[in-house]
Amino acid sequence: MIGAHAPRATAATNALDHQADIAKVQEWLGHANIATTRIYDHRRTRPEDSPTFKVAC
């Protein structure tokens, strides 16, 4: 079963994945604290975004 929160979470994640301003997403979602909005920001959790990620040739 999909709850009412799922569409909001999906919209926030998609917006952030497509380079939306996190402060604007915070405003859209009505979060008082930006830390709450950062829960949806998965851009920095991808291995290829990590400064320690190495590509073997």
Coordinates of N, CA and C in Angstrom, one line a residue:
M1 N 0.8 -1.2 0.0 CA 0.0 0.0 0.0 C 0.9 1.2 0.0
I2 N 0.5 2.2 -0.8 CA 1.3 3.5 -0.9 C 0.6 4.5 0.0
G3 N 1.3 5.1 0.9 CA 0.7 6.1 1.7 C 0.8 7.5 1.1
A4 N 0.2 8.5 1.8 CA 0.1 9.8 1.2 C 1.5 10.5 1.2
H5 N 2.5 10.0 1.9 CA 3.8 10.5 1.9 C 4.6 10.2 0.7
A6 N 4.4 9.0 0.1 CA 5.2 8.5 -1.0 C 5.2 9.5 -2.2
P7 N 4.1 10.1 -2.6 CA 4.2 11.0 -3.8 C 5.1 12.3 -3.4
R8 N 5.0 12.8 -2.2 CA 5.8 13.9 -1.7 C 7.3 13.5 -1.7
A9 N 7.6 12.4 -1.2 CA 9.0 11.9 -1.2 C 9.5 11.8 -2.6
T10 N 8.8 11.2 -3.5 CA 9.2 11.0 -4.8 C 9.4 12.3 -5.5
A11 N 8.5 13.2 -5.4 CA 8.6 14.5 -6.0 C 9.8 15.3 -5.5
A12 N 10.1 15.2 -4.2 CA 11.2 15.9 -3.6 C 12.5 15.3 -4.1
T13 N 12.6 14.0 -4.1 CA 13.8 13.3 -4.6 C 14.1 13.6 -6.1
N14 N 13.0 13.5 -6.9 CA 13.1 13.8 -8.3 C 13.6 15.2 -8.6
A15 N 13.0 16.1 -7.9 CA 13.4 17.6 -8.0 C 14.9 17.8 -7.7
L16 N 15.3 17.2 -6.6 CA 16.7 17.3 -6.2 C 17.6 16.6 -7.1
D17 N 17.2 15.4 -7.6 CA 18.1 14.7 -8.6 C 18.2 15.5 -9.9
H18 N 17.3 16.4 -10.2 CA 17.3 17.2 -11.4 C 17.7 18.6 -11.1
Q19 N 18.6 18.7 -10.1 CA 19.3 20.0 -9.7 C 18.4 21.1 -9.2
A20 N 17.2 20.8 -8.7 CA 16.4 21.8 -8.0 C 17.1 22.4 -6.8
D21 N 16.9 23.7 -6.5 CA 17.5 24.3 -5.4 C 16.9 23.7 -4.1
I22 N 17.7 23.2 -3.2 CA 17.2 22.5 -2.0 C 16.4 23.5 -1.1
A23 N 16.7 24.8 -1.1 CA 15.9 25.7 -0.3 C 14.5 25.9 -0.9
K24 N 14.4 25.8 -2.2 CA 13.1 25.9 -2.9 C 12.3 24.6 -2.6
V25 N 12.9 23.5 -2.6 CA 12.2 22.2 -2.3 C 11.8 22.2 -0.8
Q26 N 12.6 22.8 0.0 CA 12.2 22.9 1.5 C 11.0 23.8 1.6
E27 N 10.9 24.8 0.8 CA 9.8 25.7 0.8 C 8.5 25.0 0.3
W28 N 8.7 24.3 -0.8 CA 7.5 23.5 -1.4 C 7.0 22.5 -0.4
L29 N 7.9 21.8 0.3 CA 7.4 20.8 1.3 C 7.0 21.3 2.6
G30 N 7.3 22.6 2.9 CA 6.9 23.2 4.1 C 7.7 22.8 5.3
H31 N 9.0 22.4 5.1 CA 9.9 21.9 6.1 C 10.4 23.2 6.9
A32 N 10.4 23.2 8.2 CA 10.9 24.3 9.0 C 12.5 24.2 9.0
N33 N 13.0 23.0 8.9 CA 14.5 22.8 9.0 C 15.0 22.1 7.7
I34 N 16.0 22.7 7.1 CA 16.5 22.2 5.9 C 17.1 20.7 6.0
A35 N 17.5 20.4 7.3 CA 18.0 19.0 7.5 C 16.9 18.0 7.2
T36 N 15.6 18.3 7.4 CA 14.5 17.4 7.0 C 14.5 17.2 5.5
T37 N 14.7 18.3 4.8 CA 14.7 18.2 3.3 C 15.9 17.4 2.8
R38 N 17.0 17.5 3.4 CA 18.2 16.8 3.0 C 18.0 15.3 3.0
I39 N 17.0 14.8 3.8 CA 16.8 13.4 3.8 C 16.5 12.9 2.4
Y40 N 15.9 13.7 1.6 CA 15.5 13.4 0.2 C 16.6 13.6 -0.8
D41 N 17.7 14.2 -0.4 CA 18.8 14.5 -1.3 C 19.8 13.3 -1.3
H42 N 19.7 12.5 -2.3 CA 20.5 11.3 -2.5 C 21.7 11.6 -3.4
R43 N 21.9 12.8 -3.9 CA 22.9 13.0 -4.9 C 24.3 12.7 -4.4
R44 N 24.5 13.0 -3.1 CA 25.9 12.7 -2.6 C 26.1 11.3 -2.1
T45 N 25.1 10.5 -2.2 CA 25.3 9.1 -1.8 C 25.6 8.1 -2.9
R46 N 25.7 8.6 -4.1 CA 26.0 7.8 -5.3 C 27.6 7.6 -5.2
P47 N 28.1 6.4 -5.4 CA 29.5 6.2 -5.4 C 30.3 7.1 -6.4
E48 N 29.8 7.4 -7.6 CA 30.5 8.2 -8.5 C 30.5 9.7 -8.1
D49 N 29.7 10.1 -7.2 CA 29.8 11.4 -6.7 C 30.8 11.6 -5.5
S50 N 31.3 10.5 -5.0 CA 32.2 10.6 -3.9 C 33.6 11.0 -4.4
P51 N 34.3 11.8 -3.6 CA 35.7 12.2 -4.0 C 36.6 11.0 -3.9
T52 N 36.3 10.0 -3.2 CA 37.1 8.8 -3.1 C 36.9 7.7 -4.2
F53 N 35.9 8.0 -5.0 CA 35.5 7.0 -6.0 C 36.6 6.9 -7.1
K54 N 37.1 5.8 -7.4 CA 38.2 5.6 -8.4 C 37.6 4.7 -9.6
V55 N 38.0 5.0 -10.8 CA 37.6 4.2 -11.9 C 38.9 3.5 -12.4
A56 N 38.8 2.1 -12.4 CA 39.9 1.3 -12.8 C 40.0 1.3 -14.3
C57 N 41.1 1.5 -14.9 CA 41.3 1.5 -16.3 C 41.7 0.1 -16.8

